[in-house]
Amino acid sequence: MTNKPSHNLAILGLISVAIALTTTSISILIYHNSGDIYLDRSRPGFLPDEKEVEEESREDYSFSETDPLSAESLDDYLEHYQETLNDLDKIESPFNAGPLSDEALGIPEKSENPE
């Protein structure tokens, strides 16, 4: 008697690994060729250049972790907090498609006539 079931199981395992590798390769190729790879700014190679970063007029505020909490430090924190709230209130339509547009995300337009 031959051990057919284990032989079939090994073939099934190899076929499933081949299918997984093929579909993953195709999806990565599509991801790269479509330009969506440039949306992923968390990858070190795709961080914005220094010239792409806009200078902010105000500094980031951090609350001191070591100093004792006083009325003055709390007022300072609330002042910076109110500035941030005012910046958020300036957004006219926060749920429209504008913030996700190619221009807002910094995605260059594809030219129709590649040379």
PDB file of N, CA and C in Angstrom, residues 23-75:
ATOM      1  N   THR A  23      -0.364  35.597  -6.304  1.00  0.00           N
ATOM      2  CA  THR A  23      -1.305  36.686  -6.058  1.00  0.00           C
ATOM      3  C   THR A  23      -0.652  37.846  -5.297  1.00  0.00           C
ATOM      4  N   THR A  24       0.246  37.544  -4.383  1.00  0.00           N
ATOM      5  CA  THR A  24       0.951  38.603  -3.657  1.00  0.00           C
ATOM      6  C   THR A  24       1.851  39.388  -4.600  1.00  0.00           C
ATOM      7  N   SER A  25       2.554  38.698  -5.481  1.00  0.00           N
ATOM      8  CA  SER A  25       3.418  39.375  -6.448  1.00  0.00           C
ATOM      9  C   SER A  25       2.614  40.268  -7.372  1.00  0.00           C
ATOM     10  N   ILE A  26       1.478  39.791  -7.833  1.00  0.00           N
ATOM     11  CA  ILE A  26       0.635  40.592  -8.723  1.00  0.00           C
ATOM     12  C   ILE A  26       0.106  41.822  -7.994  1.00  0.00           C
ATOM     13  N   SER A  27      -0.327  41.659  -6.744  1.00  0.00           N
ATOM     14  CA  SER A  27      -0.863  42.810  -6.006  1.00  0.00           C
ATOM     15  C   SER A  27       0.222  43.847  -5.719  1.00  0.00           C
ATOM     16  N   ILE A  28       1.429  43.414  -5.422  1.00  0.00           N
ATOM     17  CA  ILE A  28       2.524  44.359  -5.196  1.00  0.00           C
ATOM     18  C   ILE A  28       2.883  45.076  -6.490  1.00  0.00           C
ATOM     19  N   LEU A  29       2.863  44.373  -7.603  1.00  0.00           N
ATOM     20  CA  LEU A  29       3.135  44.989  -8.902  1.00  0.00           C
ATOM     21  C   LEU A  29       2.081  46.047  -9.223  1.00  0.00           C
ATOM     22  N   ILE A  30       0.815  45.740  -8.987  1.00  0.00           N
ATOM     23  CA  ILE A  30      -0.261  46.714  -9.224  1.00  0.00           C
ATOM     24  C   ILE A  30      -0.111  47.904  -8.282  1.00  0.00           C
ATOM     25  N   TYR A  31       0.206  47.646  -7.025  1.00  0.00           N
ATOM     26  CA  TYR A  31       0.400  48.704  -6.022  1.00  0.00           C
ATOM     27  C   TYR A  31       1.511  49.650  -6.453  1.00  0.00           C
ATOM     28  N   HIS A  32       2.575  49.127  -6.980  1.00  0.00           N
ATOM     29  CA  HIS A  32       3.694  49.957  -7.412  1.00  0.00           C
ATOM     30  C   HIS A  32       3.372  50.711  -8.693  1.00  0.00           C
ATOM     31  N   ASN A  33       2.821  50.018  -9.686  1.00  0.00           N
ATOM     32  CA  ASN A  33       2.573  50.631 -10.989  1.00  0.00           C
ATOM     33  C   ASN A  33       1.437  51.650 -10.965  1.00  0.00           C
ATOM     34  N   SER A  34       0.505  51.528 -10.034  1.00  0.00           N
ATOM     35  CA  SER A  34      -0.614  52.468  -9.970  1.00  0.00           C
ATOM     36  C   SER A  34      -0.218  53.790  -9.319  1.00  0.00           C
ATOM     37  N   GLY A  35       0.908  53.819  -8.631  1.00  0.00           N
ATOM     38  CA  GLY A  35       1.339  55.034  -7.950  1.00  0.00           C
ATOM     39  C   GLY A  35       0.855  55.124  -6.520  1.00  0.00           C
ATOM     40  N   ASP A  36       0.061  54.165  -6.080  1.00  0.00           N
ATOM     41  CA  ASP A  36      -0.441  54.193  -4.707  1.00  0.00           C
ATOM     42  C   ASP A  36       0.688  54.014  -3.693  1.00  0.00           C
ATOM     43  N   ILE A  37       1.806  53.504  -4.135  1.00  0.00           N
ATOM     44  CA  ILE A  37       2.929  53.306  -3.228  1.00  0.00           C
ATOM     45  C   ILE A  37       3.430  54.634  -2.671  1.00  0.00           C
ATOM     46  N   TYR A  38       3.194  55.722  -3.423  1.00  0.00           N
ATOM     47  CA  TYR A  38       3.658  57.030  -2.979  1.00  0.00           C
ATOM     48  C   TYR A  38       2.751  57.643  -1.914  1.00  0.00           C
ATOM     49  N   LEU A  39       1.589  57.035  -1.664  1.00  0.00           N
ATOM     50  CA  LEU A  39       0.710  57.510  -0.598  1.00  0.00           C
ATOM     51  C   LEU A  39       1.204  57.059   0.768  1.00  0.00           C
ATOM     52  N   ASP A  40       2.001  56.022   0.794  1.00  0.00           N
ATOM     53  CA  ASP A  40       2.461  55.449   2.050  1.00  0.00           C
ATOM     54  C   ASP A  40       3.679  56.227   2.533  1.00  0.00           C
ATOM     55  N   ARG A  41       3.443  57.307   3.255  1.00  0.00           N
ATOM     56  CA  ARG A  41       4.531  58.167   3.720  1.00  0.00           C
ATOM     57  C   ARG A  41       5.190  57.641   4.988  1.00  0.00           C
ATOM     58  N   SER A  42       4.682  56.541   5.520  1.00  0.00           N
ATOM     59  CA  SER A  42       5.281  56.013   6.741  1.00  0.00           C
ATOM     60  C   SER A  42       6.541  55.212   6.435  1.00  0.00           C
ATOM     61  N   ARG A  43       6.713  54.809   5.191  1.00  0.00           N
ATOM     62  CA  ARG A  43       7.923  54.067   4.841  1.00  0.00           C
ATOM     63  C   ARG A  43       9.097  55.034   4.757  1.00  0.00           C
ATOM     64  N   PRO A  44      10.257  54.665   5.267  1.00  0.00           N
ATOM     65  CA  PRO A  44      11.389  55.594   5.314  1.00  0.00           C
ATOM     66  C   PRO A  44      11.811  56.133   3.954  1.00  0.00           C
ATOM     67  N   GLY A  45      11.719  55.353   2.916  1.00  0.00           N
ATOM     68  CA  GLY A  45      12.134  55.816   1.599  1.00  0.00           C
ATOM     69  C   GLY A  45      11.166  56.787   0.976  1.00  0.00           C
ATOM     70  N   PHE A  46       9.980  56.929   1.532  1.00  0.00           N
ATOM     71  CA  PHE A  46       8.961  57.769   0.930  1.00  0.00           C
ATOM     72  C   PHE A  46       8.554  58.933   1.821  1.00  0.00           C
ATOM     73  N   LEU A  47       9.390  59.310   2.758  1.00  0.00           N
ATOM     74  CA  LEU A  47       9.108  60.476   3.573  1.00  0.00           C
ATOM     75  C   LEU A  47       9.270  61.720   2.709  1.00  0.00           C
ATOM     76  N   PRO A  48       8.534  62.784   2.984  1.00  0.00           N
ATOM     77  CA  PRO A  48       8.635  63.979   2.148  1.00  0.00           C
ATOM     78  C   PRO A  48      10.015  64.612   2.250  1.00  0.00           C
ATOM     79  N   ASP A  49      10.440  65.201   1.147  1.00  0.00           N
ATOM     80  CA  ASP A  49      11.702  65.918   1.139  1.00  0.00           C
ATOM     81  C   ASP A  49      11.565  67.173   1.982  1.00  0.00           C
ATOM     82  N   GLU A  50      12.707  67.761   2.321  1.00  0.00           N
ATOM     83  CA  GLU A  50      12.670  68.974   3.135  1.00  0.00           C
ATOM     84  C   GLU A  50      11.934  70.096   2.423  1.00  0.00           C
ATOM     85  N   LYS A  51      12.034  70.160   1.105  1.00  0.00           N
ATOM     86  CA  LYS A  51      11.367  71.231   0.367  1.00  0.00           C
ATOM     87  C   LYS A  51       9.852  71.018   0.317  1.00  0.00           C
ATOM     88  N   GLU A  52       9.375  69.789   0.545  1.00  0.00           N
ATOM     89  CA  GLU A  52       7.950  69.515   0.534  1.00  0.00           C
ATOM     90  C   GLU A  52       7.275  69.864   1.854  1.00  0.00           C
ATOM     91  N   VAL A  53       8.045  69.965   2.899  1.00  0.00           N
ATOM     92  CA  VAL A  53       7.488  70.231   4.218  1.00  0.00           C
ATOM     93  C   VAL A  53       7.262  71.725   4.363  1.00  0.00           C
ATOM     94  N   GLU A  54       6.038  72.099   4.697  1.00  0.00           N
ATOM     95  CA  GLU A  54       5.720  73.510   4.887  1.00  0.00           C
ATOM     96  C   GLU A  54       6.066  73.914   6.315  1.00  0.00           C
ATOM     97  N   GLU A  55       6.578  75.086   6.435  1.00  0.00           N
ATOM     98  CA  GLU A  55       6.915  75.613   7.759  1.00  0.00           C
ATOM     99  C   GLU A  55       5.631  76.047   8.455  1.00  0.00           C
ATOM    100  N   GLU A  56       5.478  75.675   9.682  1.00  0.00           N
ATOM    101  CA  GLU A  56       4.316  76.092  10.456  1.00  0.00           C
ATOM    102  C   GLU A  56       4.667  77.370  11.199  1.00  0.00           C
ATOM    103  N   SER A  57       3.668  78.227  11.343  1.00  0.00           N
ATOM    104  CA  SER A  57       3.917  79.510  11.980  1.00  0.00           C
ATOM    105  C   SER A  57       4.065  79.382  13.492  1.00  0.00           C
ATOM    106  N   ARG A  58       3.489  78.363  14.070  1.00  0.00           N
ATOM    107  CA  ARG A  58       3.601  78.205  15.510  1.00  0.00           C
ATOM    108  C   ARG A  58       4.325  76.904  15.836  1.00  0.00           C
ATOM    109  N   GLU A  59       4.915  76.865  17.004  1.00  0.00           N
ATOM    110  CA  GLU A  59       5.657  75.685  17.416  1.00  0.00           C
ATOM    111  C   GLU A  59       4.718  74.663  18.034  1.00  0.00           C
ATOM    112  N   ASP A  60       5.123  73.416  17.981  1.00  0.00           N
ATOM    113  CA  ASP A  60       4.357  72.383  18.669  1.00  0.00           C
ATOM    114  C   ASP A  60       4.518  72.599  20.177  1.00  0.00           C
ATOM    115  N   TYR A  61       3.439  72.436  20.873  1.00  0.00           N
ATOM    116  CA  TYR A  61       3.458  72.639  22.314  1.00  0.00           C
ATOM    117  C   TYR A  61       3.490  71.292  23.009  1.00  0.00           C
ATOM    118  N   SER A  62       4.352  71.163  23.976  1.00  0.00           N
ATOM    119  CA  SER A  62       4.369  69.946  24.780  1.00  0.00           C
ATOM    120  C   SER A  62       4.260  70.342  26.249  1.00  0.00           C
ATOM    121  N   PHE A  63       3.446  69.608  26.926  1.00  0.00           N
ATOM    122  CA  PHE A  63       3.213  69.855  28.345  1.00  0.00           C
ATOM    123  C   PHE A  63       4.359  69.225  29.137  1.00  0.00           C
ATOM    124  N   SER A  64       4.932  69.967  30.043  1.00  0.00           N
ATOM    125  CA  SER A  64       6.069  69.470  30.817  1.00  0.00           C
ATOM    126  C   SER A  64       5.643  68.307  31.705  1.00  0.00           C
ATOM    127  N   GLU A  65       6.422  67.249  31.652  1.00  0.00           N
ATOM    128  CA  GLU A  65       6.116  66.063  32.444  1.00  0.00           C
ATOM    129  C   GLU A  65       6.769  66.103  33.827  1.00  0.00           C
ATOM    130  N   THR A  66       7.766  66.934  34.007  1.00  0.00           N
ATOM    131  CA  THR A  66       8.512  66.928  35.261  1.00  0.00           C
ATOM    132  C   THR A  66       8.166  68.097  36.170  1.00  0.00           C
ATOM    133  N   ASP A  67       7.740  69.227  35.606  1.00  0.00           N
ATOM    134  CA  ASP A  67       7.427  70.392  36.434  1.00  0.00           C
ATOM    135  C   ASP A  67       6.120  70.171  37.183  1.00  0.00           C
ATOM    136  N   PRO A  68       5.984  70.776  38.333  1.00  0.00           N
ATOM    137  CA  PRO A  68       4.707  70.664  39.055  1.00  0.00           C
ATOM    138  C   PRO A  68       3.613  71.436  38.316  1.00  0.00           C
ATOM    139  N   LEU A  69       2.398  70.981  38.457  1.00  0.00           N
ATOM    140  CA  LEU A  69       1.264  71.620  37.803  1.00  0.00           C
ATOM    141  C   LEU A  69       0.874  72.878  38.581  1.00  0.00           C
ATOM    142  N   SER A  70       0.890  73.992  37.870  1.00  0.00           N
ATOM    143  CA  SER A  70       0.514  75.256  38.498  1.00  0.00           C
ATOM    144  C   SER A  70      -0.567  75.911  37.653  1.00  0.00           C
ATOM    145  N   ALA A  71      -1.155  76.938  38.180  1.00  0.00           N
ATOM    146  CA  ALA A  71      -2.207  77.660  37.450  1.00  0.00           C
ATOM    147  C   ALA A  71      -1.635  78.286  36.180  1.00  0.00           C
ATOM    148  N   GLU A  72      -0.401  78.767  36.253  1.00  0.00           N
ATOM    149  CA  GLU A  72       0.237  79.396  35.093  1.00  0.00           C
ATOM    150  C   GLU A  72       0.475  78.376  33.973  1.00  0.00           C
ATOM    151  N   SER A  73       0.975  77.184  34.330  1.00  0.00           N
ATOM    152  CA  SER A  73       1.223  76.170  33.304  1.00  0.00           C
ATOM    153  C   SER A  73      -0.084  75.647  32.715  1.00  0.00           C
ATOM    154  N   LEU A  74      -1.121  75.575  33.526  1.00  0.00           N
ATOM    155  CA  LEU A  74      -2.423  75.151  33.026  1.00  0.00           C
ATOM    156  C   LEU A  74      -3.012  76.197  32.084  1.00  0.00           C
ATOM    157  N   ASP A  75      -2.876  77.469  32.420  1.00  0.00           N
ATOM    158  CA  ASP A  75      -3.340  78.536  31.527  1.00  0.00           C
ATOM    159  C   ASP A  75      -2.579  78.519  30.209  1.00  0.00           C
TER     160      ASP A  75
END
